[in-house]
Amino acid sequence: MVSGKEVAQSLKWRVMVPGGSSVRLEMESGPVDREWPWLYHLVLAAKLKVSGFMKRAWKIGADDPRKAVHCIKVGLALTLVSVFYYIRPLYDGVGGTAMWAIMTVVVIFEFTVGGSLYKGLNRAIATLSAGALAVGIHWLASKSGETAEHMILGSAVFLLSSAATFSRFIPTIKVQFDYGITIFILTFNLVALSGYRVDELLELAEQRLTTVAIGISICLLVCILGCPVWAGEELHLLITCNMEKLADSLVVCVDKYLQEGGIDGDKEASHQNLQGYKCVLNSKASEDSLANLARWEPAHGRFRFRYPWRQYLKVGAAMRYCAYCIETLNSCMNSESRAPEYIKKHIRDGCVKLSLECSEVLKELASSIKSMKKSSRINYLVGEKNNAVEELLDAFKSLQQADSAPLLGSLPLVTVASLLIEISVRTDGVVDAVETLASLACFEPVDGEKPGLSKPPTSSLSSIVSQGEDAMKTLEHV
Amino acid sequence: MVSGKEVAQSLKWRVMVPGGSSVRLEMESGPVDREWPWLYHLVLAAKLKVSGFMKRAWKIGADDPRKAVHCIKVGLALTLVSVFYYIRPLYDGVGGTAMWAIMTVVVIFEFTVGGSLYKGLNRAIATLSAGALAVGIHWLASKSGETAEHMILGSAVFLLSSAATFSRFIPTIKVQFDYGITIFILTFNLVALSGYRVDELLELAEQRLTTVAIGISICLLVCILGCPVWAGEELHLLITCNMEKLADSLVVCVDKYLQEGGIDGDKEASHQNLQGYKCVLNSKASEDSLANLARWEPAHGRFRFRYPWRQYLKVGAAMRYCAYCIETLNSCMNSESRAPEYIKKHIRDGCVKLSLECSEVLKELASSIKSMKKSSRINYLVGEKNNAVEELLDAFKSLQQADSAPLLGSLPLVTVASLLIEISVRTDGVVDAVETLASLACFEPVDGEKPGLSKPPTSSLSSIVSQGEDAMKTLEHV
C-alpha cells in the first residue's frame, strides 16, 4: 500500500501560464486534504496506480516497437474497412452484410503474418465448405414436408456440430485447423438455421463470401505490406538468441563456482547471463506455436517456401536437453565445496576449459544458423571440446595416482565435473540437430572447408571412462 | 507406403445374406484389380488411411469418454438454440438478430466450465461496455455536421481499436481478458459503423443483448448441468497424478541403474514409469491455462470459491525442479559404471534407500493433496529421507577409510549419489510448497498428529558435507 506521505511527496502540480512555460507548484495541504483525507488519498493512490500502469505499458512498446506498429496497423485496417460504410456504391454492393468484413478483420488480424494467414485461410475454407454443405442440406430438407424439414435440419445441426467438435480433440487437426472448425460450425449453423429459401440463401452466401474476401484481403495487405512480423523469422531469432544465452550462462555458471570473486566487476550483467538457460527451459510453448504459424507463410527474406521449420523444434529440444543439465549444475554451484585446495586447483582448470569449449561450440552453431552458412570451424571446435573432456578425465587420473583423494569432501566438485562432461555430450546432440537443419535448409557450404578435418566421434561419459580405465590398466600392466 | 499385396491381404468383404448372418468372402483378383491396378490401390490405401484415422479417433473417445460427452453437449446446446428459429413467438421476439445466439454458443462453449465462464463473462462485459461507448460516441457525432461525423467516428474507431489491441500485449490483461478485448473491438466497430440512427441503435442493442444473454444462458446451463468438467478439478488431478508419476520414475530409474536385470518381469510397465518425469517437464502450459480458467469457476465439489489455485502452480514448479534433476540422473544411468563391484555394492543400498524414501515423501504428499487432509506421516518420512542421506554419506566415508577408491571409474556412481542428494533437497521444496497449499486451502488437520515429531531441518548438500567433514575431523583427532 502507498502511504499518504509518499503520495504527497511524489505529487506535483504543473500550471500553464500565459507565457507558454509551466510553473511547478509544490503541494500544500488544501481544503480537500483537510476535510476528506480518505477521498484525497483514494484519488492519489488511483493516480499512482494509473501512472505505474502507463509506465509499464510504455516499456512494453519501447522494448519492442513492432508491437506499437501492430496496433496502428489494426486501427488502419479497421479504418479502411469502415470506408465501405461511407462510400455508398460499395455499401449498396455488399448490402447489409458488410459487418462480416469488420468481423473478419477484427478476428483474423494477428501479430505475425503466419497467424493472420492461418486464420484467414482457415476462415475462407471453412466458410466455403460449411456454406456449400448447409445449402445442400437445406435444399434436401426443403423437398420434404414441414415436420420432416425440421427433423432433418435439427439432426444435421446436432450430428455435424458434435462431429466437428470431436475432431478438435485430435492433436494434428487441433494444431492446424482449430480456428477453421469453429468457423465451420458457426457458418453451417447460421446458414442451416437461417430459415431463408434456397434462392435467397445463394444470394446471401454470395454476399457473405464477397465481404469475407474483402475483409481477408484488407487484413492481409495491411499485415504483409506494412512492417510485417514473420513467425518464421521470429522462430529463427528465438532459437539463435536462446543458443547464445545458453552458451553464456554455462560459462558464467562455472566461472562463478570455481573462480570466486573473479567476476565481481559486472555483477548485474553476469547475473542476467547466468539466468539465460531459464529462457531455454521455458520457451517450448513459444517455439511450438511459432513453428506452426511459420508453416502457413510464403517464402520471405532468406526463407524459402516449405522451409524445414520442424527441425528448429528439434534444435530447440536438444538445447532444452542441455539446459536441464545446466540447471542441475547451477544448483550444485550453490553447495559449497569442501574439497582441499590442491584438488580444487587441479580440477578447476579442466572444468573452466571444458565449459569454455562447450560454449564456443554453441556460439559457433548460433552464428552458423544466424548467417545460414555451414560452419568451417565446427568440427575443429567439437574436437577441441572432446580434448577438453579427455584433459579433465586425465586430471582425475593423475590426482588419483598422486594421492588418495578425500572422496566425501570432493563430492560437489566431482559432480560438477561429471555434469560438465554430460553437458558436453548433450552439446553434441545440438551439433547433430543443427547439422540436420543445415542439410535440410540447404545452408551455403563454406569454400575453405578441408575434407581432412573430419569430426571426431562423439564420446559419451561411459566410453570415455572405459577408455581411461583401459589406459590405466595398460599402465598397471607395465 | 502400403504395398498392394499387404492391402489385399488385409482386405476382406462381408456380405449380408437374408438369414441375418454375414458371409466372409476371401479376396479374388477381380476385373478392377486387373484393368486399373493404380485405381484399385488408391482406393485401398485411402480405405486403410481412413480406418487408421477412425481407430485413433475412437481411442481418444475411449480413453476419456468426457470428450465424447462434451461433443454431445455442444450438439445439444446448438439444437436448443435452433428452437428459437422454429418457435415463431420467440423468433419474432428477438428479431433477425437470433444469429447472435448461435454465434455465442459456438464461440463460448469450451471443454471446461471455467473456459465457458471465462468466455461468457468476457463476452457479456465487453458487449455491454463497447455497446454503451459506441452509442455515446455515435450520439456525439450525430450532433455535428456530416463531414465532422465521419471524422469523429473514423478517429474513434482508429484510436480505440489501436489502444485495445495494445492492451493485449500487457501480460496480466492478456491472461484474463484476451477474448473480452476481441469482442470489445468487434462490438464497438459494429455499432459505431452501423450507420443507424441513435434510437434505432438502442433497439438493436437491446435485441443483441437479449440474444447474447440467451446464448450464454443456454451454453452455461448445458455446460454446468450435464457432466461438468471443472478446470479446478482437472488441475488438482493433474498435479497429484504428476506427483505420483515423479515418485514412480525416480524409483524405477535408480532400480534400473543399480539392480541390473532385477526388474525384467514387467518391462513395458517399468518403461512407462521411467518416462513419468517427462509429463512433469512438459505440463507447465497445461497447468498455467487450467489455473487461469479455475479462477473463473464458482465453488464446486470440495473446492470453495477463491480456492488458492495459484499455489498449485508453485507446487508444479517445485515438482518440475525435481524433474530436471531426475532427467539428468536418467542420462547418468545410461553411462555404464566401471566402478569395482565392492564399491558398487557399498553405495547401491544407500542410493536405493534414498530414492525409495524420496519417492515415499512424494507419494505421501500426493495422497495428502488428493484427500485434502494434512498428512500425519510427512514429518516422519522427511526425517527418514534425511537419515537416508546421512547413511549414503556415511557409506562414502567408510569407503574412504577402508580403501583408496578409484575415483575415475566411480565417476558415474558418485554423480548418481550426488544427484540423488540434490533430488532429496528439491523434494523438500515440494514439501514446503504443499505445506503452504495445505494452510492456504485449509486442509483438514489430522487428529493423531503428535506435536513432538517436528520436521528435522532440511539439509542441503553443502551442510551435510560440512557435517560429515566435521565428524571426520573429530575422528582424525581421536
PDB file of C-alpha atoms in Angstrom, chain A residues 97-324:
ATOM      1  CA  THR A  97     -23.616  -7.977 -44.693  1.00  0.00           C
ATOM      2  CA  ALA A  98     -20.706  -5.511 -44.623  1.00  0.00           C
ATOM      3  CA  MET A  99     -20.464  -6.307 -40.916  1.00  0.00           C
ATOM      4  CA  TRP A 100     -18.784  -9.572 -41.908  1.00  0.00           C
ATOM      5  CA  ALA A 101     -15.867  -7.571 -43.278  1.00  0.00           C
ATOM      6  CA  ILE A 102     -15.388  -5.798 -39.925  1.00  0.00           C
ATOM      7  CA  MET A 103     -15.736  -9.054 -38.053  1.00  0.00           C
ATOM      8  CA  THR A 104     -13.217 -10.741 -40.327  1.00  0.00           C
ATOM      9  CA  VAL A 105     -10.619  -8.019 -39.826  1.00  0.00           C
ATOM     10  CA  VAL A 106     -11.066  -7.941 -36.037  1.00  0.00           C
ATOM     11  CA  VAL A 107     -10.844 -11.686 -35.684  1.00  0.00           C
ATOM     12  CA  ILE A 108      -8.077 -12.657 -38.118  1.00  0.00           C
ATOM     13  CA  PHE A 109      -5.603  -9.785 -37.674  1.00  0.00           C
ATOM     14  CA  GLU A 110      -2.732 -11.342 -35.687  1.00  0.00           C
ATOM     15  CA  PHE A 111       0.706 -10.114 -34.672  1.00  0.00           C
ATOM     16  CA  THR A 112       2.568 -12.369 -37.119  1.00  0.00           C
ATOM     17  CA  VAL A 113       1.882 -12.830 -40.831  1.00  0.00           C
ATOM     18  CA  GLY A 114       1.687 -16.591 -40.221  1.00  0.00           C
ATOM     19  CA  GLY A 115      -1.031 -16.069 -37.632  1.00  0.00           C
ATOM     20  CA  SER A 116      -3.109 -13.909 -39.958  1.00  0.00           C
ATOM     21  CA  LEU A 117      -2.648 -16.323 -42.869  1.00  0.00           C
ATOM     22  CA  TYR A 118      -3.556 -19.298 -40.693  1.00  0.00           C
ATOM     23  CA  LYS A 119      -6.763 -17.640 -39.542  1.00  0.00           C
ATOM     24  CA  GLY A 120      -7.573 -16.094 -42.919  1.00  0.00           C
ATOM     25  CA  LEU A 121      -7.194 -19.332 -44.893  1.00  0.00           C
ATOM     26  CA  ASN A 122      -8.992 -21.332 -42.217  1.00  0.00           C
ATOM     27  CA  ARG A 123     -11.844 -18.849 -42.281  1.00  0.00           C
ATOM     28  CA  ALA A 124     -12.080 -18.828 -46.071  1.00  0.00           C
ATOM     29  CA  ILE A 125     -12.021 -22.608 -46.461  1.00  0.00           C
ATOM     30  CA  ALA A 126     -14.391 -23.216 -43.545  1.00  0.00           C
ATOM     31  CA  THR A 127     -16.884 -20.598 -44.735  1.00  0.00           C
ATOM     32  CA  LEU A 128     -16.898 -22.055 -48.260  1.00  0.00           C
ATOM     33  CA  SER A 129     -17.221 -25.706 -47.268  1.00  0.00           C
ATOM     34  CA  ALA A 130     -19.722 -25.178 -44.472  1.00  0.00           C
ATOM     35  CA  GLY A 131     -21.810 -22.844 -46.636  1.00  0.00           C
ATOM     36  CA  ALA A 132     -21.957 -25.337 -49.507  1.00  0.00           C
ATOM     37  CA  LEU A 133     -22.839 -28.212 -47.186  1.00  0.00           C
ATOM     38  CA  ALA A 134     -25.539 -26.212 -45.416  1.00  0.00           C
ATOM     39  CA  VAL A 135     -27.150 -25.068 -48.675  1.00  0.00           C
ATOM     40  CA  GLY A 136     -27.138 -28.699 -49.862  1.00  0.00           C
ATOM     41  CA  ILE A 137     -28.824 -29.984 -46.718  1.00  0.00           C
ATOM     42  CA  HIS A 138     -31.241 -27.066 -46.774  1.00  0.00           C
ATOM     43  CA  TRP A 139     -32.248 -27.917 -50.328  1.00  0.00           C
ATOM     44  CA  LEU A 140     -32.703 -31.584 -49.375  1.00  0.00           C
ATOM     45  CA  ALA A 141     -34.827 -30.621 -46.369  1.00  0.00           C
ATOM     46  CA  SER A 142     -36.951 -28.189 -48.345  1.00  0.00           C
ATOM     47  CA  LYS A 143     -38.085 -31.062 -50.612  1.00  0.00           C
ATOM     48  CA  SER A 144     -39.715 -32.776 -47.607  1.00  0.00           C
ATOM     49  CA  GLY A 145     -42.752 -31.757 -45.544  1.00  0.00           C
ATOM     50  CA  GLU A 146     -42.516 -29.133 -42.819  1.00  0.00           C
ATOM     51  CA  THR A 147     -42.097 -31.574 -39.907  1.00  0.00           C
ATOM     52  CA  ALA A 148     -39.548 -33.673 -41.788  1.00  0.00           C
ATOM     53  CA  GLU A 149     -37.693 -30.479 -42.726  1.00  0.00           C
ATOM     54  CA  HIS A 150     -37.280 -29.521 -39.088  1.00  0.00           C
ATOM     55  CA  MET A 151     -36.221 -33.066 -38.201  1.00  0.00           C
ATOM     56  CA  ILE A 152     -33.616 -33.217 -40.945  1.00  0.00           C
ATOM     57  CA  LEU A 153     -32.176 -29.780 -40.167  1.00  0.00           C
ATOM     58  CA  GLY A 154     -32.181 -30.412 -36.404  1.00  0.00           C
ATOM     59  CA  SER A 155     -30.376 -33.720 -36.646  1.00  0.00           C
ATOM     60  CA  ALA A 156     -27.894 -32.335 -39.199  1.00  0.00           C
ATOM     61  CA  VAL A 157     -27.068 -29.488 -36.810  1.00  0.00           C
ATOM     62  CA  PHE A 158     -26.667 -31.897 -33.908  1.00  0.00           C
ATOM     63  CA  LEU A 159     -24.575 -34.501 -35.735  1.00  0.00           C
ATOM     64  CA  LEU A 160     -22.270 -32.159 -37.648  1.00  0.00           C
ATOM     65  CA  SER A 161     -21.646 -29.914 -34.650  1.00  0.00           C
ATOM     66  CA  SER A 162     -20.819 -32.890 -32.447  1.00  0.00           C
ATOM     67  CA  ALA A 163     -18.540 -34.485 -35.035  1.00  0.00           C
ATOM     68  CA  ALA A 164     -16.732 -31.218 -35.745  1.00  0.00           C
ATOM     69  CA  THR A 165     -16.276 -30.564 -32.028  1.00  0.00           C
ATOM     70  CA  PHE A 166     -14.859 -34.059 -31.592  1.00  0.00           C
ATOM     71  CA  SER A 167     -12.326 -33.531 -34.375  1.00  0.00           C
ATOM     72  CA  ARG A 168     -10.804 -30.716 -32.305  1.00  0.00           C
ATOM     73  CA  PHE A 169      -9.591 -33.301 -29.812  1.00  0.00           C
ATOM     74  CA  ILE A 170      -7.380 -34.919 -32.476  1.00  0.00           C
ATOM     75  CA  PRO A 171      -3.979 -33.268 -31.967  1.00  0.00           C
ATOM     76  CA  THR A 172      -2.944 -32.914 -35.637  1.00  0.00           C
ATOM     77  CA  ILE A 173      -6.283 -31.300 -36.545  1.00  0.00           C
ATOM     78  CA  LYS A 174      -6.290 -29.142 -33.420  1.00  0.00           C
ATOM     79  CA  VAL A 175      -2.883 -27.679 -34.299  1.00  0.00           C
ATOM     80  CA  GLN A 176      -3.679 -26.765 -37.892  1.00  0.00           C
ATOM     81  CA  PHE A 177      -7.433 -26.296 -38.150  1.00  0.00           C
ATOM     82  CA  ASP A 178      -8.787 -25.377 -34.733  1.00  0.00           C
ATOM     83  CA  TYR A 179      -9.992 -21.960 -35.823  1.00  0.00           C
ATOM     84  CA  GLY A 180     -11.356 -23.329 -39.085  1.00  0.00           C
ATOM     85  CA  ILE A 181     -13.540 -25.824 -37.232  1.00  0.00           C
ATOM     86  CA  THR A 182     -15.085 -23.089 -35.082  1.00  0.00           C
ATOM     87  CA  ILE A 183     -15.944 -21.155 -38.225  1.00  0.00           C
ATOM     88  CA  PHE A 184     -17.235 -24.321 -39.909  1.00  0.00           C
ATOM     89  CA  ILE A 185     -19.686 -24.994 -37.062  1.00  0.00           C
ATOM     90  CA  LEU A 186     -20.686 -21.339 -36.970  1.00  0.00           C
ATOM     91  CA  THR A 187     -21.292 -20.924 -40.690  1.00  0.00           C
ATOM     92  CA  PHE A 188     -23.074 -24.250 -41.048  1.00  0.00           C
ATOM     93  CA  ASN A 189     -25.489 -23.430 -38.237  1.00  0.00           C
ATOM     94  CA  LEU A 190     -26.122 -19.869 -39.385  1.00  0.00           C
ATOM     95  CA  VAL A 191     -26.950 -20.993 -42.912  1.00  0.00           C
ATOM     96  CA  ALA A 192     -28.834 -24.163 -41.987  1.00  0.00           C
ATOM     97  CA  LEU A 193     -30.995 -22.412 -39.393  1.00  0.00           C
ATOM     98  CA  SER A 194     -31.494 -19.143 -41.236  1.00  0.00           C
ATOM     99  CA  GLY A 195     -34.997 -20.038 -42.412  1.00  0.00           C
ATOM    100  CA  TYR A 196     -34.479 -18.469 -45.841  1.00  0.00           C
ATOM    101  CA  ARG A 197     -35.456 -20.088 -49.122  1.00  0.00           C
ATOM    102  CA  VAL A 198     -32.639 -21.707 -51.115  1.00  0.00           C
ATOM    103  CA  ASP A 199     -32.523 -18.974 -53.791  1.00  0.00           C
ATOM    104  CA  GLU A 200     -32.352 -16.302 -51.099  1.00  0.00           C
ATOM    105  CA  LEU A 201     -29.641 -18.331 -49.416  1.00  0.00           C
ATOM    106  CA  LEU A 202     -27.475 -18.416 -52.536  1.00  0.00           C
ATOM    107  CA  GLU A 203     -27.647 -14.641 -52.798  1.00  0.00           C
ATOM    108  CA  LEU A 204     -26.840 -14.308 -49.110  1.00  0.00           C
ATOM    109  CA  ALA A 205     -23.915 -16.723 -49.422  1.00  0.00           C
ATOM    110  CA  GLU A 206     -22.504 -14.765 -52.365  1.00  0.00           C
ATOM    111  CA  GLN A 207     -22.706 -11.523 -50.391  1.00  0.00           C
ATOM    112  CA  ARG A 208     -21.149 -13.038 -47.339  1.00  0.00           C
ATOM    113  CA  LEU A 209     -18.296 -14.597 -49.330  1.00  0.00           C
ATOM    114  CA  THR A 210     -17.607 -11.255 -51.004  1.00  0.00           C
ATOM    115  CA  THR A 211     -17.423  -9.391 -47.720  1.00  0.00           C
ATOM    116  CA  VAL A 212     -15.314 -12.064 -46.034  1.00  0.00           C
ATOM    117  CA  ALA A 213     -12.972 -11.967 -49.041  1.00  0.00           C
ATOM    118  CA  ILE A 214     -12.766  -8.157 -48.801  1.00  0.00           C
ATOM    119  CA  GLY A 215     -12.022  -8.400 -45.073  1.00  0.00           C
ATOM    120  CA  ILE A 216      -9.326 -11.023 -45.570  1.00  0.00           C
ATOM    121  CA  SER A 217      -7.719  -9.059 -48.418  1.00  0.00           C
ATOM    122  CA  ILE A 218      -7.546  -5.782 -46.496  1.00  0.00           C
ATOM    123  CA  CYS A 219      -6.248  -7.587 -43.447  1.00  0.00           C
ATOM    124  CA  LEU A 220      -3.521  -9.484 -45.285  1.00  0.00           C
ATOM    125  CA  LEU A 221      -2.475  -6.470 -47.363  1.00  0.00           C
ATOM    126  CA  VAL A 222      -2.025  -4.279 -44.284  1.00  0.00           C
ATOM    127  CA  CYS A 223      -0.386  -7.140 -42.399  1.00  0.00           C
ATOM    128  CA  ILE A 224       2.134  -8.045 -45.112  1.00  0.00           C
ATOM    129  CA  LEU A 225       2.872  -4.647 -46.674  1.00  0.00           C
ATOM    130  CA  GLY A 226       3.427  -2.579 -43.508  1.00  0.00           C
ATOM    131  CA  CYS A 227       6.414  -3.766 -41.443  1.00  0.00           C
ATOM    132  CA  PRO A 228       5.436  -7.468 -41.462  1.00  0.00           C
ATOM    133  CA  VAL A 229       6.380  -9.655 -38.493  1.00  0.00           C
ATOM    134  CA  TRP A 230       7.111 -13.135 -39.886  1.00  0.00           C
ATOM    135  CA  ALA A 231       6.593 -16.031 -37.482  1.00  0.00           C
ATOM    136  CA  GLY A 232       9.397 -17.922 -39.232  1.00  0.00           C
ATOM    137  CA  GLU A 233      11.895 -15.145 -38.698  1.00  0.00           C
ATOM    138  CA  GLU A 234      10.790 -14.835 -35.073  1.00  0.00           C
ATOM    139  CA  LEU A 235      11.437 -18.554 -34.578  1.00  0.00           C
ATOM    140  CA  HIS A 236      14.835 -18.249 -36.265  1.00  0.00           C
ATOM    141  CA  LEU A 237      15.765 -15.354 -33.956  1.00  0.00           C
ATOM    142  CA  LEU A 238      14.385 -17.076 -30.856  1.00  0.00           C
ATOM    143  CA  ILE A 239      16.458 -20.184 -31.465  1.00  0.00           C
ATOM    144  CA  THR A 240      19.737 -18.376 -32.172  1.00  0.00           C
ATOM    145  CA  CYS A 241      19.221 -15.954 -29.299  1.00  0.00           C
ATOM    146  CA  ASN A 242      18.462 -18.808 -26.892  1.00  0.00           C
ATOM    147  CA  MET A 243      21.524 -20.681 -28.070  1.00  0.00           C
ATOM    148  CA  GLU A 244      23.740 -17.700 -27.282  1.00  0.00           C
ATOM    149  CA  LYS A 245      22.095 -17.311 -23.890  1.00  0.00           C
ATOM    150  CA  LEU A 246      22.751 -20.979 -23.169  1.00  0.00           C
ATOM    151  CA  ALA A 247      26.427 -20.586 -24.102  1.00  0.00           C
ATOM    152  CA  ASP A 248      26.793 -17.515 -21.880  1.00  0.00           C
ATOM    153  CA  SER A 249      25.038 -18.970 -18.873  1.00  0.00           C
ATOM    154  CA  LEU A 250      27.201 -22.118 -18.999  1.00  0.00           C
ATOM    155  CA  VAL A 251      30.421 -20.086 -18.849  1.00  0.00           C
ATOM    156  CA  VAL A 252      29.157 -17.715 -16.155  1.00  0.00           C
ATOM    157  CA  CYS A 253      27.852 -20.587 -14.052  1.00  0.00           C
ATOM    158  CA  VAL A 254      31.191 -22.433 -13.996  1.00  0.00           C
ATOM    159  CA  ASP A 255      33.179 -19.218 -13.592  1.00  0.00           C
ATOM    160  CA  LYS A 256      31.141 -18.199 -10.597  1.00  0.00           C
ATOM    161  CA  TYR A 257      31.618 -21.548  -8.917  1.00  0.00           C
ATOM    162  CA  LEU A 258      35.291 -22.028  -9.476  1.00  0.00           C
ATOM    163  CA  GLN A 259      36.755 -18.557  -9.627  1.00  0.00           C
ATOM    164  CA  GLU A 260      35.176 -16.975  -6.591  1.00  0.00           C
ATOM    165  CA  GLY A 261      35.188 -13.217  -6.662  1.00  0.00           C
ATOM    166  CA  GLY A 262      36.680 -13.213 -10.138  1.00  0.00           C
ATOM    167  CA  ILE A 263      33.731 -11.673 -11.933  1.00  0.00           C
ATOM    168  CA  ASP A 264      32.517  -9.135  -9.436  1.00  0.00           C
ATOM    169  CA  GLY A 265      33.153  -6.278 -11.844  1.00  0.00           C
ATOM    170  CA  ASP A 266      29.845  -6.616 -13.661  1.00  0.00           C
ATOM    171  CA  LYS A 267      27.529  -8.373 -11.251  1.00  0.00           C
ATOM    172  CA  GLU A 268      24.233  -7.311 -12.812  1.00  0.00           C
ATOM    173  CA  ALA A 269      25.238  -8.469 -16.297  1.00  0.00           C
ATOM    174  CA  SER A 270      26.674 -11.746 -15.071  1.00  0.00           C
ATOM    175  CA  HIS A 271      23.534 -12.499 -13.075  1.00  0.00           C
ATOM    176  CA  GLN A 272      21.475 -11.914 -16.196  1.00  0.00           C
ATOM    177  CA  ASN A 273      23.763 -14.178 -18.208  1.00  0.00           C
ATOM    178  CA  LEU A 274      23.529 -16.829 -15.506  1.00  0.00           C
ATOM    179  CA  GLN A 275      19.738 -16.906 -15.812  1.00  0.00           C
ATOM    180  CA  GLY A 276      19.884 -17.281 -19.595  1.00  0.00           C
ATOM    181  CA  TYR A 277      19.277 -21.028 -19.545  1.00  0.00           C
ATOM    182  CA  LYS A 278      15.867 -20.393 -17.950  1.00  0.00           C
ATOM    183  CA  CYS A 279      14.705 -18.810 -21.207  1.00  0.00           C
ATOM    184  CA  VAL A 280      15.541 -22.085 -22.935  1.00  0.00           C
ATOM    185  CA  LEU A 281      13.680 -24.103 -20.303  1.00  0.00           C
ATOM    186  CA  ASN A 282      10.512 -22.027 -20.723  1.00  0.00           C
ATOM    187  CA  SER A 283      10.417 -21.458 -24.478  1.00  0.00           C
ATOM    188  CA  LYS A 284       8.834 -24.714 -25.638  1.00  0.00           C
ATOM    189  CA  ALA A 285       5.333 -23.262 -25.985  1.00  0.00           C
ATOM    190  CA  SER A 286       6.550 -20.240 -27.976  1.00  0.00           C
ATOM    191  CA  GLU A 287       8.658 -22.427 -30.267  1.00  0.00           C
ATOM    192  CA  ASP A 288       5.765 -24.791 -30.973  1.00  0.00           C
ATOM    193  CA  SER A 289       3.328 -22.028 -31.760  1.00  0.00           C
ATOM    194  CA  LEU A 290       5.773 -20.086 -33.957  1.00  0.00           C
ATOM    195  CA  ALA A 291       6.699 -23.239 -35.904  1.00  0.00           C
ATOM    196  CA  ASN A 292       3.010 -23.993 -36.522  1.00  0.00           C
ATOM    197  CA  LEU A 293       2.344 -20.486 -37.801  1.00  0.00           C
ATOM    198  CA  ALA A 294       5.554 -20.369 -39.858  1.00  0.00           C
ATOM    199  CA  ARG A 295       4.279 -23.279 -41.960  1.00  0.00           C
ATOM    200  CA  TRP A 296       1.462 -21.080 -43.300  1.00  0.00           C
ATOM    201  CA  GLU A 297       3.835 -18.370 -44.511  1.00  0.00           C
ATOM    202  CA  PRO A 298       5.034 -17.973 -48.105  1.00  0.00           C
ATOM    203  CA  ALA A 299       8.724 -17.553 -48.973  1.00  0.00           C
ATOM    204  CA  HIS A 300      10.092 -14.421 -47.329  1.00  0.00           C
ATOM    205  CA  GLY A 301      13.559 -12.965 -46.881  1.00  0.00           C
ATOM    206  CA  ARG A 302      16.079 -15.775 -46.767  1.00  0.00           C
ATOM    207  CA  PHE A 303      13.461 -18.421 -46.064  1.00  0.00           C
ATOM    208  CA  ARG A 304      12.038 -20.355 -48.982  1.00  0.00           C
ATOM    209  CA  PHE A 305       8.570 -21.911 -49.086  1.00  0.00           C
ATOM    210  CA  ARG A 306       8.439 -25.247 -47.213  1.00  0.00           C
ATOM    211  CA  TYR A 307      11.468 -24.298 -45.171  1.00  0.00           C
ATOM    212  CA  PRO A 308      12.156 -27.054 -42.593  1.00  0.00           C
ATOM    213  CA  TRP A 309      10.660 -25.236 -39.582  1.00  0.00           C
ATOM    214  CA  ARG A 310      10.022 -28.502 -37.739  1.00  0.00           C
ATOM    215  CA  GLN A 311      13.772 -29.040 -37.499  1.00  0.00           C
ATOM    216  CA  TYR A 312      14.039 -25.835 -35.442  1.00  0.00           C
ATOM    217  CA  LEU A 313      11.867 -27.570 -32.862  1.00  0.00           C
ATOM    218  CA  LYS A 314      14.380 -30.422 -32.736  1.00  0.00           C
ATOM    219  CA  VAL A 315      17.231 -27.951 -32.272  1.00  0.00           C
ATOM    220  CA  GLY A 316      15.191 -26.338 -29.517  1.00  0.00           C
ATOM    221  CA  ALA A 317      14.586 -29.711 -27.856  1.00  0.00           C
ATOM    222  CA  ALA A 318      18.309 -30.542 -27.972  1.00  0.00           C
ATOM    223  CA  MET A 319      19.058 -27.160 -26.397  1.00  0.00           C
ATOM    224  CA  ARG A 320      16.499 -27.752 -23.671  1.00  0.00           C
ATOM    225  CA  TYR A 321      18.154 -31.101 -23.015  1.00  0.00           C
ATOM    226  CA  CYS A 322      21.383 -29.157 -22.375  1.00  0.00           C
ATOM    227  CA  ALA A 323      19.567 -26.617 -20.246  1.00  0.00           C
ATOM    228  CA  TYR A 324      18.208 -29.309 -17.876  1.00  0.00           C
TER     229      TYR A 324
END
